[in-house]
Amino acid sequence: MNLFVSEDPSFPLWRAGAPLILASRSAGRRQVLAQAGLPFESRPAEVDERAIEKALGDVGADAVAAALARAKALAISAEAPGRLVIGADQVASCGDRLFGKPETLEKAAELLRFLSGRRHRLHSAIALARDGALVHETVAHADLDMRPLSETFIAAYLAAMGETALTTAGAYQVEGLGAHLFENVAGDHWTIMGLPLLPLIDALRRLGALVA
């Protein structure tokens, strides 16, 4: 089911004909593509992320994020012959610990307590597929320094976020209320939002989908 279609499929820089398919329901990723003028539609991929992570075993955050992005792109690509499909995923790491979307608000609170006063890294992966085959993949990084958080703040923050805290790695969206969590951010805005835009645009040029 299409959740979103960009307004202008006749973007002058676009050469691929049919719009991109974004295999995600993420509002942030839709925003990134729309602001770049890229024509696209959104078709969320239904993949079992926990099963994929379990099958991977003890691998690093880059490998996990890339595998999830790949699975999403290939799942939708199999249903859309000839179309370019973007899969995307984001995993966070702090030391040896990897984490993604918290499953409950209680786990979100535990995660924020762990990250409080620490630096962590976001691993944002994209995969491009066409006709059921992978044609490009990239993992980009951003480092974020979370300020020390009080219990009062964590409770108030999660009350304000509600279930939205469960939809993103780290229980935050930097472009929204997540800005209240941080002292410093090192990395580009698009990577933090979960869709490394510059590597994506470069890949689309090389694939002939954008005017070079």
Tab-separated table of N, CA and C in Angstrom, residues 83-211:
chain	number	residue	atom	x	y	z
A	83	ARG	N	11.736	-0.973	-11.193
A	83	ARG	CA	11.755	0.219	-10.342
A	83	ARG	C	12.985	0.223	-9.446
A	84	LEU	N	13.475	1.424	-9.143
A	84	LEU	CA	14.539	1.593	-8.165
A	84	LEU	C	13.924	1.698	-6.774
A	85	VAL	N	14.382	0.862	-5.867
A	85	VAL	CA	13.830	0.790	-4.511
A	85	VAL	C	14.920	1.125	-3.503
A	86	ILE	N	14.592	2.000	-2.553
A	86	ILE	CA	15.516	2.352	-1.474
A	86	ILE	C	15.082	1.646	-0.193
A	87	GLY	N	15.981	0.854	0.368
A	87	GLY	CA	15.800	0.336	1.718
A	87	GLY	C	16.713	1.111	2.649
A	88	ALA	N	16.272	1.356	3.864
A	88	ALA	CA	17.093	2.126	4.809
A	88	ALA	C	16.889	1.597	6.216
A	89	ASP	N	17.947	1.668	6.998
A	89	ASP	CA	17.824	1.320	8.407
A	89	ASP	C	18.924	2.037	9.181
A	90	GLN	N	18.703	2.126	10.479
A	90	GLN	CA	19.646	2.830	11.346
A	90	GLN	C	19.823	2.048	12.636
A	91	VAL	N	21.073	1.860	13.015
A	91	VAL	CA	21.435	1.198	14.263
A	91	VAL	C	22.358	2.141	15.022
A	92	ALA	N	22.264	2.131	16.333
A	92	ALA	CA	23.140	2.956	17.160
A	92	ALA	C	24.075	2.056	17.959
A	93	SER	N	25.242	2.589	18.279
A	93	SER	CA	26.193	1.834	19.097
A	93	SER	C	26.822	2.751	20.136
A	94	CYS	N	27.140	2.151	21.273
A	94	CYS	CA	27.854	2.859	22.338
A	94	CYS	C	28.784	1.839	22.976
A	95	GLY	N	30.088	1.992	22.738
A	95	GLY	CA	31.015	0.956	23.165
A	95	GLY	C	30.723	-0.329	22.413
A	96	ASP	N	30.576	-1.430	23.136
A	96	ASP	CA	30.287	-2.726	22.519
A	96	ASP	C	28.795	-2.991	22.389
A	97	ARG	N	27.983	-2.078	22.824
A	97	ARG	CA	26.535	-2.303	22.825
A	97	ARG	C	25.885	-1.720	21.568
A	98	LEU	N	25.035	-2.523	20.923
A	98	LEU	CA	24.247	-2.076	19.781
A	98	LEU	C	22.799	-1.947	20.208
A	99	PHE	N	22.110	-0.975	19.657
A	99	PHE	CA	20.691	-0.845	19.962
A	99	PHE	C	19.969	-0.195	18.796
A	100	GLY	N	18.718	-0.574	18.661
A	100	GLY	CA	17.869	-0.019	17.614
A	100	GLY	C	16.662	0.640	18.238
A	101	LYS	N	15.480	0.312	17.714
A	101	LYS	CA	14.253	0.890	18.252
A	101	LYS	C	13.881	0.185	19.553
A	102	PRO	N	13.620	0.931	20.623
A	102	PRO	CA	13.174	0.284	21.861
A	102	PRO	C	11.781	-0.308	21.681
A	103	GLU	N	11.519	-1.419	22.345
A	103	GLU	CA	10.248	-2.117	22.161
A	103	GLU	C	9.132	-1.550	23.028
A	104	THR	N	9.481	-0.937	24.154
A	104	THR	CA	8.490	-0.359	25.063
A	104	THR	C	9.018	0.967	25.595
A	105	LEU	N	8.128	1.761	26.179
A	105	LEU	CA	8.565	3.018	26.776
A	105	LEU	C	9.475	2.774	27.975
A	106	GLU	N	9.258	1.658	28.677
A	106	GLU	CA	10.144	1.323	29.790
A	106	GLU	C	11.560	1.055	29.284
A	107	LYS	N	11.660	0.339	28.157
A	107	LYS	CA	12.987	0.083	27.585
A	107	LYS	C	13.595	1.363	27.014
A	108	ALA	N	12.745	2.251	26.515
A	108	ALA	CA	13.244	3.546	26.043
A	108	ALA	C	13.864	4.326	27.199
A	109	ALA	N	13.217	4.289	28.366
A	109	ALA	CA	13.757	4.982	29.539
A	109	ALA	C	15.094	4.372	29.958
A	110	GLU	N	15.182	3.033	29.947
A	110	GLU	CA	16.439	2.368	30.288
A	110	GLU	C	17.551	2.771	29.318
A	111	LEU	N	17.205	2.850	28.051
A	111	LEU	CA	18.191	3.223	27.036
A	111	LEU	C	18.694	4.647	27.250
A	112	LEU	N	17.782	5.564	27.541
A	112	LEU	CA	18.182	6.953	27.769
A	112	LEU	C	19.062	7.076	29.011
A	113	ARG	N	18.773	6.283	30.034
A	113	ARG	CA	19.634	6.293	31.225
A	113	ARG	C	21.047	5.828	30.864
A	114	PHE	N	21.121	4.801	30.021
A	114	PHE	CA	22.428	4.282	29.607
A	114	PHE	C	23.205	5.307	28.783
A	115	LEU	N	22.519	6.003	27.878
A	115	LEU	CA	23.181	6.954	26.987
A	115	LEU	C	23.471	8.296	27.651
A	116	SER	N	22.805	8.572	28.759
A	116	SER	CA	22.962	9.850	29.449
A	116	SER	C	24.437	10.145	29.739
A	117	GLY	N	24.901	11.314	29.278
A	117	GLY	CA	26.275	11.721	29.520
A	117	GLY	C	27.317	11.017	28.670
A	118	ARG	N	26.876	10.231	27.673
A	118	ARG	CA	27.810	9.468	26.845
A	118	ARG	C	27.725	9.887	25.373
A	119	ARG	N	28.776	9.548	24.646
A	119	ARG	CA	28.768	9.684	23.179
A	119	ARG	C	28.358	8.341	22.570
A	120	HIS	N	27.492	8.393	21.565
A	120	HIS	CA	27.174	7.186	20.816
A	120	HIS	C	27.221	7.489	19.327
A	121	ARG	N	27.214	6.449	18.532
A	121	ARG	CA	27.330	6.584	17.074
A	121	ARG	C	26.084	6.029	16.396
A	122	LEU	N	25.605	6.757	15.394
A	122	LEU	CA	24.531	6.276	14.531
A	122	LEU	C	25.137	5.691	13.261
A	123	HIS	N	24.649	4.524	12.877
A	123	HIS	CA	25.067	3.836	11.662
A	123	HIS	C	23.848	3.812	10.742
A	124	SER	N	23.846	4.650	9.726
A	124	SER	CA	22.688	4.798	8.836
A	124	SER	C	22.999	4.152	7.493
A	125	ALA	N	22.235	3.121	7.155
A	125	ALA	CA	22.480	2.353	5.937
A	125	ALA	C	21.389	2.594	4.911
A	126	ILE	N	21.798	2.633	3.644
A	126	ILE	CA	20.842	2.614	2.542
A	126	ILE	C	21.244	1.505	1.580
A	127	ALA	N	20.244	0.919	0.942
A	127	ALA	CA	20.462	-0.079	-0.100
A	127	ALA	C	19.538	0.255	-1.255
A	128	LEU	N	20.068	0.206	-2.463
A	128	LEU	CA	19.274	0.403	-3.671
A	128	LEU	C	19.163	-0.925	-4.394
A	129	ALA	N	17.938	-1.276	-4.786
A	129	ALA	CA	17.708	-2.522	-5.514
A	129	ALA	C	16.865	-2.247	-6.752
A	130	ARG	N	17.071	-3.088	-7.767
A	130	ARG	CA	16.246	-3.026	-8.975
A	130	ARG	C	16.107	-4.446	-9.512
A	131	ASP	N	14.876	-4.813	-9.844
A	131	ASP	CA	14.587	-6.150	-10.380
A	131	ASP	C	15.120	-7.254	-9.470
A	132	GLY	N	14.957	-7.059	-8.168
A	132	GLY	CA	15.331	-8.083	-7.205
A	132	GLY	C	16.815	-8.236	-6.954
A	133	ALA	N	17.629	-7.287	-7.450
A	133	ALA	CA	19.079	-7.362	-7.249
A	133	ALA	C	19.586	-6.077	-6.611
A	134	LEU	N	20.560	-6.211	-5.734
A	134	LEU	CA	21.168	-5.052	-5.088
A	134	LEU	C	22.073	-4.329	-6.079
A	135	VAL	N	21.914	-3.005	-6.198
A	135	VAL	CA	22.756	-2.237	-7.122
A	135	VAL	C	23.641	-1.216	-6.400
A	136	HIS	N	23.375	-0.969	-5.130
A	136	HIS	CA	24.218	-0.037	-4.369
A	136	HIS	C	23.892	-0.168	-2.891
A	137	GLU	N	24.912	-0.007	-2.051
A	137	GLU	CA	24.671	0.115	-0.607
A	137	GLU	C	25.750	0.977	0.026
A	138	THR	N	25.355	1.684	1.068
A	138	THR	CA	26.234	2.609	1.782
A	138	THR	C	25.864	2.600	3.257
A	139	VAL	N	26.864	2.730	4.121
A	139	VAL	CA	26.626	2.989	5.542
A	139	VAL	C	27.384	4.262	5.904
A	140	ALA	N	26.680	5.237	6.465
A	140	ALA	CA	27.283	6.497	6.902
A	140	ALA	C	27.129	6.631	8.419
A	141	HIS	N	27.920	7.523	9.010
A	141	HIS	CA	27.980	7.609	10.476
A	141	HIS	C	27.828	9.040	10.980
A	142	ALA	N	27.313	9.136	12.195
A	142	ALA	CA	27.270	10.405	12.923
A	142	ALA	C	27.511	10.102	14.399
A	143	ASP	N	28.195	10.996	15.087
A	143	ASP	CA	28.473	10.837	16.515
A	143	ASP	C	27.719	11.906	17.297
A	144	LEU	N	27.069	11.476	18.377
A	144	LEU	CA	26.227	12.380	19.159
A	144	LEU	C	26.601	12.301	20.633
A	145	ASP	N	26.768	13.446	21.262
A	145	ASP	CA	27.067	13.532	22.691
A	145	ASP	C	25.790	13.887	23.440
A	146	MET	N	25.288	12.930	24.230
A	146	MET	CA	24.076	13.180	25.000
A	146	MET	C	24.438	13.840	26.335
A	147	ARG	N	23.706	14.860	26.687
A	147	ARG	CA	23.955	15.531	27.961
A	147	ARG	C	23.484	14.639	29.110
A	148	PRO	N	23.938	14.879	30.335
A	148	PRO	CA	23.419	14.123	31.478
A	148	PRO	C	21.921	14.399	31.656
A	149	LEU	N	21.143	13.342	31.763
A	149	LEU	CA	19.687	13.472	31.844
A	149	LEU	C	19.198	13.109	33.240
A	150	SER	N	18.315	13.916	33.788
A	150	SER	CA	17.705	13.608	35.080
A	150	SER	C	16.526	12.665	34.878
A	151	GLU	N	16.140	11.974	35.934
A	151	GLU	CA	14.959	11.109	35.870
A	151	GLU	C	13.712	11.927	35.554
A	152	THR	N	13.649	13.133	36.100
A	152	THR	CA	12.500	14.006	35.828
A	152	THR	C	12.424	14.336	34.347
A	153	PHE	N	13.581	14.643	33.756
A	153	PHE	CA	13.589	14.958	32.324
A	153	PHE	C	13.192	13.745	31.492
A	154	ILE	N	13.761	12.575	31.799
A	154	ILE	CA	13.452	11.371	31.015
A	154	ILE	C	11.959	11.092	31.032
A	155	ALA	N	11.342	11.204	32.209
A	155	ALA	CA	9.901	10.955	32.313
A	155	ALA	C	9.110	11.969	31.499
A	156	ALA	N	9.482	13.245	31.596
A	156	ALA	CA	8.763	14.290	30.862
A	156	ALA	C	8.973	14.144	29.357
A	157	TYR	N	10.192	13.815	28.970
A	157	TYR	CA	10.504	13.657	27.544
A	157	TYR	C	9.696	12.517	26.935
A	158	LEU	N	9.660	11.374	27.611
A	158	LEU	CA	8.929	10.233	27.064
A	158	LEU	C	7.425	10.463	27.091
A	159	ALA	N	6.946	11.231	28.070
A	159	ALA	CA	5.526	11.593	28.071
A	159	ALA	C	5.198	12.448	26.858
A	160	ALA	N	6.112	13.346	26.503
A	160	ALA	CA	5.900	14.199	25.331
A	160	ALA	C	6.028	13.414	24.033
A	161	MET	N	6.971	12.484	23.966
A	161	MET	CA	7.203	11.692	22.755
A	161	MET	C	6.136	10.635	22.541
A	162	GLY	N	5.714	9.999	23.617
A	162	GLY	CA	4.754	8.910	23.485
A	162	GLY	C	5.317	7.770	22.646
A	163	GLU	N	4.438	7.098	21.890
A	163	GLU	CA	4.839	5.937	21.101
A	163	GLU	C	5.843	6.280	20.001
A	164	THR	N	5.972	7.555	19.661
A	164	THR	CA	6.953	7.950	18.642
A	164	THR	C	8.364	7.564	19.063
A	165	ALA	N	8.619	7.508	20.365
A	165	ALA	CA	9.944	7.128	20.860
A	165	ALA	C	10.313	5.702	20.476
A	166	LEU	N	9.320	4.897	20.110
A	166	LEU	CA	9.560	3.494	19.776
A	166	LEU	C	9.817	3.284	18.294
A	167	THR	N	9.811	4.351	17.525
A	167	THR	CA	9.918	4.223	16.068
A	167	THR	C	11.301	4.547	15.529
A	168	THR	N	12.244	4.861	16.401
A	168	THR	CA	13.555	5.298	15.923
A	168	THR	C	14.668	4.812	16.842
A	169	ALA	N	15.827	4.540	16.254
A	169	ALA	CA	16.974	4.098	17.045
A	169	ALA	C	17.325	5.152	18.091
A	170	GLY	N	17.506	4.708	19.335
A	170	GLY	CA	17.881	5.627	20.397
A	170	GLY	C	16.727	6.327	21.067
A	171	ALA	N	15.502	6.109	20.589
A	171	ALA	CA	14.293	6.704	21.177
A	171	ALA	C	14.224	8.214	21.001
A	172	TYR	N	14.810	8.722	19.907
A	172	TYR	CA	14.757	10.170	19.690
A	172	TYR	C	14.746	10.493	18.204
A	173	GLN	N	14.288	11.697	17.901
A	173	GLN	CA	14.376	12.286	16.567
A	173	GLN	C	15.042	13.646	16.741
A	174	VAL	N	16.278	13.761	16.286
A	174	VAL	CA	17.030	14.998	16.504
A	174	VAL	C	16.333	16.196	15.881
A	175	GLU	N	15.617	15.958	14.783
A	175	GLU	CA	14.928	17.066	14.115
A	175	GLU	C	13.702	17.538	14.885
A	176	GLY	N	13.350	16.840	15.972
A	176	GLY	CA	12.206	17.215	16.789
A	176	GLY	C	12.603	17.371	18.247
A	177	LEU	N	11.857	16.698	19.133
A	177	LEU	CA	12.119	16.820	20.569
A	177	LEU	C	13.475	16.259	20.973
A	178	GLY	N	14.047	15.404	20.138
A	178	GLY	CA	15.359	14.848	20.445
A	178	GLY	C	16.444	15.896	20.582
A	179	ALA	N	16.227	17.084	20.036
A	179	ALA	CA	17.215	18.162	20.166
A	179	ALA	C	17.476	18.513	21.628
A	180	HIS	N	16.522	18.231	22.506
A	180	HIS	CA	16.686	18.538	23.931
A	180	HIS	C	17.670	17.593	24.625
A	181	LEU	N	18.082	16.517	23.950
A	181	LEU	CA	18.914	15.502	24.586
A	181	LEU	C	20.411	15.760	24.473
A	182	PHE	N	20.822	16.622	23.543
A	182	PHE	CA	22.224	16.606	23.130
A	182	PHE	C	23.000	17.877	23.445
A	183	GLU	N	24.308	17.667	23.675
A	183	GLU	CA	25.256	18.768	23.838
A	183	GLU	C	25.984	19.063	22.535
A	184	ASN	N	26.224	18.020	21.749
A	184	ASN	CA	26.992	18.192	20.514
A	184	ASN	C	26.648	17.073	19.541
A	185	VAL	N	26.661	17.413	18.252
A	185	VAL	CA	26.384	16.447	17.191
A	185	VAL	C	27.446	16.612	16.114
A	186	ALA	N	28.067	15.516	15.696
A	186	ALA	CA	29.072	15.544	14.626
A	186	ALA	C	28.624	14.594	13.522
A	187	GLY	N	28.193	15.158	12.418
A	187	GLY	CA	27.702	14.347	11.311
A	187	GLY	C	26.643	15.116	10.557
A	188	ASP	N	26.373	14.706	9.319
A	188	ASP	CA	25.411	15.477	8.542
A	188	ASP	C	23.975	15.177	8.964
A	189	HIS	N	23.132	16.155	8.745
A	189	HIS	CA	21.734	16.117	9.167
A	189	HIS	C	21.001	14.918	8.576
A	190	TRP	N	21.276	14.601	7.316
A	190	TRP	CA	20.546	13.522	6.638
A	190	TRP	C	20.907	12.161	7.218
A	191	THR	N	22.179	11.967	7.545
A	191	THR	CA	22.591	10.705	8.158
A	191	THR	C	21.910	10.526	9.501
A	192	ILE	N	21.823	11.594	10.272
A	192	ILE	CA	21.166	11.526	11.573
A	192	ILE	C	19.681	11.199	11.410
A	193	MET	N	19.071	11.677	10.339
A	193	MET	CA	17.662	11.391	10.084
A	193	MET	C	17.444	10.009	9.469
A	194	GLY	N	18.535	9.287	9.216
A	194	GLY	CA	18.402	7.903	8.778
A	194	GLY	C	18.445	7.676	7.286
A	195	LEU	N	18.834	8.706	6.498
A	195	LEU	CA	18.911	8.531	5.046
A	195	LEU	C	20.090	9.351	4.514
A	196	PRO	N	21.282	8.757	4.428
A	196	PRO	CA	22.455	9.502	3.938
A	196	PRO	C	22.223	9.990	2.509
A	197	LEU	N	21.918	11.263	2.376
A	197	LEU	CA	21.417	11.784	1.101
A	197	LEU	C	22.505	11.924	0.040
A	198	LEU	N	23.671	12.438	0.406
A	198	LEU	CA	24.702	12.670	-0.611
A	198	LEU	C	25.184	11.373	-1.263
A	199	PRO	N	25.454	10.299	-0.505
A	199	PRO	CA	25.785	9.030	-1.163
A	199	PRO	C	24.642	8.498	-2.026
A	200	LEU	N	23.403	8.725	-1.591
A	200	LEU	CA	22.255	8.278	-2.384
A	200	LEU	C	22.196	9.012	-3.714
A	201	ILE	N	22.315	10.338	-3.675
A	201	ILE	CA	22.260	11.122	-4.911
A	201	ILE	C	23.404	10.733	-5.844
A	202	ASP	N	24.584	10.519	-5.282
A	202	ASP	CA	25.722	10.103	-6.104
A	202	ASP	C	25.439	8.767	-6.787
A	203	ALA	N	24.868	7.819	-6.046
A	203	ALA	CA	24.542	6.514	-6.628
A	203	ALA	C	23.488	6.642	-7.721
A	204	LEU	N	22.485	7.487	-7.498
A	204	LEU	CA	21.443	7.682	-8.507
A	204	LEU	C	22.017	8.297	-9.779
A	205	ARG	N	22.982	9.189	-9.645
A	205	ARG	CA	23.645	9.740	-10.831
A	205	ARG	C	24.378	8.639	-11.597
A	206	ARG	N	25.134	7.836	-10.862
A	206	ARG	CA	25.922	6.786	-11.515
A	206	ARG	C	25.030	5.745	-12.184
A	207	LEU	N	23.836	5.545	-11.644
A	207	LEU	CA	22.887	4.595	-12.223
A	207	LEU	C	22.080	5.204	-13.368
A	208	GLY	N	22.298	6.489	-13.638
A	208	GLY	CA	21.590	7.147	-14.727
A	208	GLY	C	20.202	7.627	-14.377
A	209	ALA	N	19.844	7.582	-13.091
A	209	ALA	CA	18.509	8.007	-12.676
A	209	ALA	C	18.408	9.515	-12.497
A	210	LEU	N	19.544	10.192	-12.312
A	210	LEU	CA	19.593	11.645	-12.183
A	210	LEU	C	20.530	12.226	-13.235
A	211	VAL	N	20.231	13.427	-13.669
A	211	VAL	CA	21.125	14.145	-14.576
A	211	VAL	C	22.451	14.388	-13.865
